[in-house]
Tab-separated table of C-alpha atoms and ligand atoms in Angstrom:
chain	number	residue	atom	x	y	z
A	1	UNK	CA	119.568	31.726	84.369
A	2	UNK	CA	119.838	28.518	82.379
A	3	UNK	CA	122.358	25.858	83.318
A	4	UNK	CA	123.752	24.601	80.023
A	5	UNK	CA	124.163	20.895	79.382
A	6	UNK	CA	127.777	21.528	78.400
A	7	UNK	CA	129.656	24.771	77.851
A	8	UNK	CA	131.844	23.530	75.018
A	9	UNK	CA	133.716	26.855	74.639
A	10	UNK	CA	134.739	27.049	78.299
A	11	UNK	CA	137.926	25.020	77.905
A	12	UNK	CA	139.136	27.348	75.172
A	13	UNK	CA	138.370	30.424	77.259
A	14	UNK	CA	140.244	28.909	80.211
A	15	UNK	CA	143.339	28.213	78.107
A	16	UNK	CA	143.045	30.875	75.400
A	17	UNK	CA	146.587	32.349	75.611
A	18	UNK	CA	148.202	28.884	75.567
A	19	UNK	CA	145.991	27.554	72.775
A	20	UNK	CA	146.356	30.681	70.629
A	21	UNK	CA	150.124	30.402	70.963
A	22	UNK	CA	150.059	26.737	69.966
A	23	UNK	CA	147.887	27.445	66.917
A	24	UNK	CA	150.132	30.345	65.853
A	25	UNK	CA	153.168	28.071	66.200
A	26	UNK	CA	151.653	25.660	63.658
A	27	UNK	CA	150.713	28.485	61.296
A	28	UNK	CA	154.267	29.851	61.470
A	29	UNK	CA	155.902	26.428	61.117
A	30	UNK	CA	154.778	25.707	57.570
A	31	UNK	CA	153.907	22.088	58.561
A	32	UNK	CA	150.244	21.741	57.728
A	33	UNK	CA	149.981	17.959	57.339
A	34	UNK	CA	151.625	15.464	59.748
A	35	UNK	CA	154.960	16.745	61.099
A	36	UNK	CA	156.316	17.528	64.554
A	37	UNK	CA	153.106	18.718	66.273
A	38	UNK	CA	151.267	15.531	65.383
A	39	UNK	CA	154.241	13.398	66.437
A	40	UNK	CA	154.553	15.264	69.729
A	41	UNK	CA	150.867	14.824	70.501
A	42	UNK	CA	151.057	11.133	69.593
A	43	UNK	CA	153.949	10.729	72.051
A	44	UNK	CA	152.111	12.646	74.769
A	45	UNK	CA	148.880	10.727	74.265
A	46	UNK	CA	150.646	7.340	74.172
A	47	UNK	CA	152.307	8.218	77.496
A	48	UNK	CA	148.988	9.354	78.941
A	49	UNK	CA	147.441	5.997	77.958
A	50	UNK	CA	150.487	4.086	79.191
A	51	UNK	CA	151.006	2.462	75.784
A	52	UNK	CA	153.798	2.390	73.224
A	53	UNK	CA	151.897	3.628	70.168
A	54	UNK	CA	149.360	6.333	69.385
A	55	UNK	CA	148.374	7.158	65.811
A	56	UNK	CA	146.506	10.385	65.132
A	57	UNK	CA	143.633	9.988	62.656
A	58	UNK	CA	140.843	12.130	61.240
A	59	UNK	CA	138.058	11.303	63.707
A	60	UNK	CA	136.684	8.612	66.000
A	61	UNK	CA	134.740	6.786	63.291
A	62	UNK	CA	137.893	6.496	61.180
A	63	UNK	CA	139.801	5.217	64.227
A	64	UNK	CA	137.333	2.312	64.385
A	65	UNK	CA	137.316	1.700	60.619
A	66	UNK	CA	141.126	1.772	60.416
A	67	UNK	CA	141.386	-0.617	63.373
A	68	UNK	CA	139.039	-3.107	61.711
A	69	UNK	CA	140.961	-2.800	58.454
A	70	UNK	CA	144.316	-3.184	60.235
A	71	UNK	CA	143.047	-6.516	61.570
A	72	UNK	CA	141.965	-7.550	58.079
A	73	UNK	CA	138.287	-7.646	59.029
A	74	UNK	CA	135.811	-7.311	56.153
A	75	UNK	CA	133.098	-9.077	54.177
A	76	UNK	CA	132.101	-12.441	55.620
A	77	UNK	CA	133.398	-11.598	59.099
A	78	UNK	CA	131.193	-10.972	62.126
A	79	UNK	CA	131.853	-8.246	64.687
A	80	UNK	CA	130.037	-8.027	68.017
A	81	UNK	CA	128.894	-4.523	69.031
A	82	UNK	CA	126.612	-3.155	71.759
A	83	UNK	CA	122.944	-2.614	70.845
A	84	UNK	CA	122.923	0.697	72.746
A	85	UNK	CA	125.940	2.548	71.390
A	86	UNK	CA	126.334	5.719	69.361
A	87	UNK	CA	125.820	4.729	65.722
A	88	UNK	CA	129.526	5.213	64.826
A	89	UNK	CA	130.402	1.840	66.376
A	90	UNK	CA	127.957	0.129	64.015
A	91	UNK	CA	128.881	2.281	61.015
A	92	UNK	CA	132.534	1.285	61.295
A	93	UNK	CA	131.604	-2.388	60.997
A	94	UNK	CA	129.297	-1.806	58.044
A	95	UNK	CA	131.870	0.430	56.346
A	96	UNK	CA	134.365	-2.435	56.140
A	97	UNK	CA	131.644	-4.746	54.848
A	98	UNK	CA	131.562	-6.988	57.931
A	99	UNK	CA	128.385	-8.251	59.604
A	100	UNK	CA	127.112	-6.420	62.680
A	101	UNK	CA	126.206	-8.729	65.554
A	102	UNK	CA	124.553	-6.648	68.268
A	103	UNK	CA	124.450	-7.704	71.910
A	104	UNK	CA	122.427	-6.146	74.678
A	105	UNK	CA	124.246	-4.261	77.460
A	106	UNK	CA	123.973	-4.959	81.164
A	107	UNK	CA	121.144	-2.565	81.841
A	108	UNK	CA	122.583	-1.067	85.034
A	109	UNK	CA	126.027	-0.484	83.516
A	110	UNK	CA	125.188	0.349	79.881
A	111	UNK	CA	128.162	-1.823	78.801
A	112	UNK	CA	128.377	-5.338	77.333
A	113	UNK	CA	129.554	-8.441	79.169
A	114	UNK	CA	131.584	-11.461	78.068
A	115	UNK	CA	128.615	-13.737	78.874
A	116	UNK	CA	126.327	-12.060	76.378
A	117	UNK	CA	129.076	-11.987	73.731
A	118	UNK	CA	129.695	-15.693	74.218
A	119	UNK	CA	126.058	-16.444	73.353
A	120	UNK	CA	126.273	-14.836	69.907
A	121	UNK	CA	129.749	-16.011	68.918
A	122	UNK	CA	130.099	-18.157	65.808
A	123	UNK	CA	133.011	-19.480	63.765
A	124	UNK	CA	132.839	-16.209	61.794
A	125	UNK	CA	133.265	-13.902	64.791
A	126	UNK	CA	136.495	-11.947	64.385
A	127	UNK	CA	136.219	-9.149	66.930
A	128	UNK	CA	134.255	-7.606	69.770
A	129	UNK	CA	133.967	-3.836	70.123
A	130	UNK	CA	133.112	-2.987	73.734
A	131	UNK	CA	132.146	0.671	74.156
A	132	UNK	CA	133.128	2.440	77.362
A	133	UNK	CA	129.865	4.315	77.234
A	134	UNK	CA	129.420	7.564	79.169
A	135	UNK	CA	133.054	7.312	80.341
A	136	UNK	CA	132.758	4.055	82.264
A	137	UNK	CA	134.858	1.081	81.135
A	138	UNK	CA	133.226	-2.215	80.265
A	139	UNK	CA	134.386	-5.233	82.281
A	140	UNK	CA	137.440	-5.888	80.135
A	141	UNK	CA	139.169	-8.899	81.720
A	142	UNK	CA	136.427	-11.448	80.929
A	143	UNK	CA	136.164	-10.010	77.400
A	144	UNK	CA	139.928	-10.264	76.910
A	145	UNK	CA	139.892	-13.835	78.177
A	146	UNK	CA	137.022	-14.775	75.858
A	147	UNK	CA	138.889	-13.204	72.946
A	148	UNK	CA	142.139	-15.019	73.769
A	149	UNK	CA	140.393	-18.378	74.083
A	150	UNK	CA	138.699	-17.955	70.720
A	151	UNK	CA	141.429	-16.244	68.730
A	152	UNK	CA	139.414	-13.089	68.178
A	153	UNK	CA	140.263	-9.426	68.679
A	154	UNK	CA	139.126	-6.736	71.095
A	155	UNK	CA	138.802	-3.225	69.685
A	156	UNK	CA	137.834	-0.770	72.408
A	157	UNK	CA	135.621	2.175	71.549
A	158	UNK	CA	136.975	4.659	74.077
A	159	UNK	CA	135.553	7.757	72.384
A	160	UNK	CA	133.856	8.771	75.648
A	161	UNK	CA	136.435	7.564	78.130
A	162	UNK	CA	139.742	9.498	77.950
A	163	UNK	CA	141.539	8.857	81.224
A	164	UNK	CA	139.091	6.279	82.606
A	165	UNK	CA	140.525	3.499	84.725
A	166	UNK	CA	139.894	-0.244	84.717
A	167	UNK	CA	141.144	-2.099	87.802
A	168	UNK	CA	143.429	0.823	88.673
A	169	UNK	CA	145.042	1.048	85.247
A	170	UNK	CA	144.272	3.730	82.706
A	171	UNK	CA	142.550	2.392	79.568
A	172	UNK	CA	144.189	2.545	76.154
A	173	UNK	CA	146.153	-0.684	75.978
A	174	UNK	CA	143.865	-3.457	77.213
A	175	UNK	CA	142.465	-4.547	73.865
A	176	UNK	CA	144.368	-5.090	70.621
A	177	UNK	CA	143.475	-1.547	69.563
A	178	UNK	CA	141.750	1.307	71.372
A	179	UNK	CA	139.864	3.975	69.438
A	180	UNK	CA	139.515	7.602	70.460
A	181	UNK	CA	137.541	10.599	69.267
A	182	UNK	CA	138.545	14.198	69.903
A	183	UNK	CA	135.185	15.594	68.818
A	184	UNK	CA	134.858	18.956	70.631
A	185	UNK	CA	132.360	17.740	73.243
A	186	UNK	CA	134.438	14.737	74.358
A	187	UNK	CA	136.470	14.764	77.591
A	188	UNK	CA	139.516	15.520	75.446
A	189	UNK	CA	138.141	17.581	72.580
A	190	UNK	CA	139.794	19.408	69.699
A	191	UNK	CA	138.532	22.583	68.033
A	192	UNK	CA	137.219	20.439	65.203
A	193	UNK	CA	137.375	16.772	64.258
A	194	UNK	CA	140.155	14.487	65.418
A	195	UNK	CA	140.792	10.940	66.542
A	196	UNK	CA	143.458	8.419	67.477
A	197	UNK	CA	144.192	4.733	67.815
A	198	UNK	CA	146.370	3.448	70.649
A	199	UNK	CA	147.967	0.022	70.926
A	200	UNK	CA	150.893	-1.895	72.389
A	201	UNK	CA	151.266	-3.931	69.211
A	202	UNK	CA	153.935	-2.403	66.896
A	203	UNK	CA	152.696	-4.299	63.810
A	204	UNK	CA	149.119	-3.104	64.259
A	205	UNK	CA	150.367	0.431	64.916
A	206	UNK	CA	152.310	0.356	61.681
A	207	UNK	CA	149.321	-1.032	59.825
A	208	UNK	CA	146.924	1.663	61.108
A	209	UNK	CA	149.409	4.389	60.226
A	210	UNK	CA	149.927	2.988	56.761
A	211	UNK	CA	146.195	2.701	56.050
A	212	UNK	CA	145.492	6.201	57.383
A	213	UNK	CA	148.097	7.768	55.109
A	214	UNK	CA	147.140	6.527	51.625
A	215	UNK	CA	148.732	3.150	52.312
A	216	UNK	CA	152.051	4.879	51.953
A	217	UNK	CA	155.119	4.881	54.144
A	218	UNK	CA	157.460	6.259	51.533
A	219	UNK	CA	156.165	9.217	49.550
A	220	UNK	CA	154.469	8.187	46.282
A	221	UNK	CA	154.926	4.483	47.081
A	222	UNK	CA	151.615	2.817	47.993
A	223	UNK	CA	151.847	-0.667	49.492
A	224	UNK	CA	148.119	-0.998	50.147
A	225	UNK	CA	144.961	0.849	49.127
A	226	UNK	CA	144.715	3.100	52.151
A	227	UNK	CA	142.698	6.204	52.830
A	228	UNK	CA	143.343	9.772	53.905
A	229	UNK	CA	142.534	10.128	57.595
A	230	UNK	CA	145.189	12.081	59.459
A	231	UNK	CA	145.112	14.185	62.594
A	232	UNK	CA	145.384	17.868	61.662
A	233	UNK	CA	148.541	19.526	63.103
A	234	UNK	CA	146.528	22.523	64.347
A	235	UNK	CA	144.254	20.149	66.244
A	236	UNK	CA	147.286	18.203	67.493
A	237	UNK	CA	148.781	21.412	68.883
A	238	UNK	CA	145.488	22.290	70.602
A	239	UNK	CA	145.162	18.758	71.964
A	240	UNK	CA	148.685	18.867	73.414
A	241	UNK	CA	147.707	21.911	75.455
A	242	UNK	CA	144.401	20.411	76.541
A	243	UNK	CA	145.874	17.009	77.384
A	244	UNK	CA	147.897	18.629	80.175
A	245	UNK	CA	144.603	19.628	81.790
A	246	UNK	CA	142.658	16.438	81.176
A	247	UNK	CA	143.403	14.731	84.502
A	248	UNK	CA	142.348	17.850	86.409
A	249	UNK	CA	139.216	18.245	84.314
A	250	UNK	CA	138.278	14.596	84.849
A	251	UNK	CA	138.749	15.163	88.578
A	252	UNK	CA	136.276	18.041	88.414
A	253	UNK	CA	133.782	15.793	86.624
A	254	UNK	CA	134.223	13.226	89.427
A	255	UNK	CA	133.471	15.897	92.017
A	256	UNK	CA	130.247	16.841	90.213
A	257	UNK	CA	129.309	13.159	89.857
A	258	UNK	CA	129.848	12.551	93.594
A	259	UNK	CA	127.645	15.521	94.346
A	260	UNK	CA	124.900	14.229	92.022
A	261	UNK	CA	125.106	10.687	93.421
A	262	UNK	CA	124.687	12.025	96.953
A	263	UNK	CA	122.123	14.722	96.241
A	264	UNK	CA	119.862	12.595	94.071
A	265	UNK	CA	119.522	9.704	96.546
A	266	UNK	CA	115.972	8.713	97.354
A	267	UNK	CA	114.375	10.221	94.245
A	268	UNK	CA	112.321	8.210	91.782
A	269	UNK	CA	115.355	7.890	89.486
A	270	UNK	CA	117.793	5.136	88.616
A	271	UNK	CA	121.256	6.551	89.326
A	272	UNK	CA	124.421	5.399	87.541
A	273	UNK	CA	125.990	2.304	89.049
A	274	UNK	CA	129.773	2.156	89.326
A	275	UNK	CA	131.145	-1.396	89.611
A	276	UNK	CA	134.241	-1.935	91.732
A	277	UNK	CA	136.498	-2.381	88.695
A	278	UNK	CA	135.628	0.964	87.135
A	279	UNK	CA	137.034	4.440	87.601
A	280	UNK	CA	134.742	6.388	85.264
A	281	UNK	CA	135.511	9.836	83.862
A	282	UNK	CA	131.841	10.864	83.628
A	283	UNK	CA	131.707	11.951	80.013
A	284	UNK	CA	127.984	11.906	80.724
A	285	UNK	CA	126.014	11.566	83.941
A	286	UNK	CA	123.003	9.508	82.890
A	287	UNK	CA	119.971	8.842	85.076
A	288	UNK	CA	116.931	6.755	84.159
A	289	UNK	CA	113.252	7.528	84.648
A	290	UNK	CA	110.043	5.871	83.439
A	291	UNK	CA	108.747	9.424	82.926
A	292	UNK	CA	111.836	10.686	81.177
A	293	UNK	CA	110.178	13.048	78.688
A	294	UNK	CA	107.983	14.757	81.303
A	295	UNK	CA	110.989	15.056	83.596
A	296	UNK	CA	113.101	16.662	80.865
A	297	UNK	CA	110.313	19.160	80.142
A	298	UNK	CA	110.032	20.084	83.829
A	299	UNK	CA	113.811	20.508	84.074
A	300	UNK	CA	113.832	22.802	81.042
A	301	UNK	CA	111.120	24.907	82.699
A	302	UNK	CA	113.395	25.184	85.750
A	303	UNK	CA	116.306	26.331	83.608
A	304	UNK	CA	118.222	23.041	83.497
A	305	UNK	CA	119.247	21.701	80.100
A	306	UNK	CA	119.356	17.945	79.645
A	307	UNK	CA	119.973	15.695	76.635
A	308	UNK	CA	119.240	12.120	75.588
A	309	UNK	CA	122.082	9.747	74.690
A	310	UNK	CA	120.600	8.233	72.589
A	311	UNK	CA	116.910	8.574	71.684
A	312	UNK	CA	116.845	5.805	69.030
A	313	UNK	CA	119.065	2.698	69.046
A	314	UNK	CA	121.018	1.933	65.849
A	315	UNK	CA	118.862	-1.091	64.895
A	316	UNK	CA	115.793	1.159	64.562
A	317	UNK	CA	117.550	3.891	62.584
A	318	UNK	CA	116.738	4.461	58.917
A	319	UNK	CA	120.419	3.844	58.225
A	320	UNK	CA	119.903	0.170	59.096
A	321	UNK	CA	116.469	-0.339	57.532
A	322	UNK	CA	118.055	-2.885	55.189
A	323	UNK	CA	118.860	-5.154	58.167
A	324	UNK	CA	115.076	-5.431	58.761
A	325	UNK	CA	115.187	-5.155	62.509
A	326	UNK	CA	112.002	-4.157	64.275
A	327	UNK	CA	110.851	-2.860	67.638
A	328	UNK	CA	111.328	-5.576	70.242
A	329	UNK	CA	114.481	-7.059	68.740
A	330	UNK	CA	116.749	-5.421	71.343
A	331	UNK	CA	114.446	-4.624	74.256
A	332	UNK	CA	117.191	-3.453	76.632
A	333	UNK	CA	118.527	-0.901	74.152
A	334	UNK	CA	114.964	0.187	73.404
A	335	UNK	CA	114.121	0.581	77.097
A	336	UNK	CA	117.296	2.587	77.680
A	337	UNK	CA	116.478	4.857	74.729
A	338	UNK	CA	113.128	5.615	76.386
A	339	UNK	CA	114.449	6.121	79.921
A	340	UNK	CA	117.915	7.714	79.809
A	341	UNK	CA	118.498	11.367	80.564
A	342	UNK	CA	121.900	13.066	80.661
A	343	UNK	CA	122.293	15.816	83.247
A	344	UNK	CA	124.578	18.830	82.846
A	345	UNK	CA	128.160	17.600	83.190
A	346	UNK	CA	131.556	19.021	82.417
A	347	UNK	CA	134.726	20.344	84.028
A	348	UNK	CA	133.414	23.889	83.911
A	349	UNK	CA	130.126	23.208	85.648
A	350	UNK	CA	130.414	24.813	89.085
A	351	UNK	CA	129.470	22.981	92.261
A	352	UNK	CA	126.866	25.663	92.780
A	353	UNK	CA	125.342	24.861	89.395
A	354	UNK	CA	125.413	21.168	90.304
A	355	UNK	CA	123.468	21.994	93.468
A	356	UNK	CA	120.930	23.880	91.379
A	357	UNK	CA	120.538	20.844	89.116
A	358	UNK	CA	119.951	18.651	92.181
A	359	UNK	CA	117.413	21.163	93.521
A	360	UNK	CA	115.574	21.273	90.216
A	361	UNK	CA	115.449	17.474	90.059
A	362	UNK	CA	114.195	17.244	93.645
A	363	UNK	CA	111.329	19.550	92.698
A	364	UNK	CA	110.713	17.895	89.310
A	365	UNK	CA	110.502	14.225	90.327
B	401	PLP	C1	131.882	10.323	69.438
B	401	PLP	C2	131.841	8.849	69.304
B	401	PLP	C3	132.344	8.179	68.185
B	401	PLP	C4	132.741	8.878	66.910
B	401	PLP	O1	133.640	9.878	67.022
B	401	PLP	P1	133.762	11.010	65.871
B	401	PLP	O2	135.036	11.671	66.180
B	401	PLP	O3	132.567	11.890	66.020
B	401	PLP	O4	133.771	10.317	64.556
B	401	PLP	C5	132.400	6.801	68.199
B	401	PLP	N1	131.929	6.094	69.244
B	401	PLP	C6	131.382	6.692	70.320
B	401	PLP	C7	130.898	5.844	71.442
B	401	PLP	C8	131.301	8.085	70.377
B	401	PLP	O5	130.764	8.669	71.450
């Protein structure tokens, strides 16, 4: 009996009648692009994030690209990104033609700090993109202060952190723009691709919406050279249903995480550290081990699936060969890539399964 890393179909099975009804409603409505379902989800999601604006877009990568474009960031500008993120954060910066300036994360937290950003800032720095990796917010206040003092922007990559809290407030409106992915495996996942940008700034909201819809507010009038990246109404309808369950699902993830944190004490593993400012939503539960690969193999043999997020940092990917980075350039990201292991985690993992994972790890370490 294998314990899956994530049962991505479980949410649909739990809510099948509601979701099927929502999908049928879109099919029957005749609105297949934009329209009332997308607007309703945008309202719901903005409320959930305690902000004034949410703009549905095609996916999480586009959310980042559109945010950079909305701020007018492009060639000649520098953007600070974590060295240990999913490659999308980097790709967004290269897509707009700006220069990627990587900084190492705090190793225990997997997120970047204002101190390390300060060290790489130049007169060309226009923005910092902190990533709330694994569902745990970066320390935002010092980053926001640094940005304010230097007239630069904060774009949050919240693709893994729907519903996470920073100093008792839900994330979504701390930075100038916050970017979301609704990729199926995320805490709030669609049945396909989807994304959003949230903000409290009406001008930026307008700008993102314009750029995402062919640069057009009025049909066949194009103020700017935009793109086509819109949230699909079918996905919006599905997301509206799922959003009502997100808080409960995140609570179930917290229960599993508490169980792991207790049950894995005293093993030869580095457990996730939660700073006092953070209320993580445990998109992933990531442990570290010097013998990560052997450990993963032993877990598989015991019927426990695990995954690695991520096995190769962006600077060593073929995609960035042209930047001529080499091994040793970002030692923290490289060490993390060798040591991290993500345990089964999700709202549909039972507490009994979590106990089995703990058991397997106790026998495998
Ligand atoms: C998933 C993810 C993205 C990209 O989202 P897509 O919807 O797959 O384009 C961006 N950043 C991070 C940190 C992610 O985990």
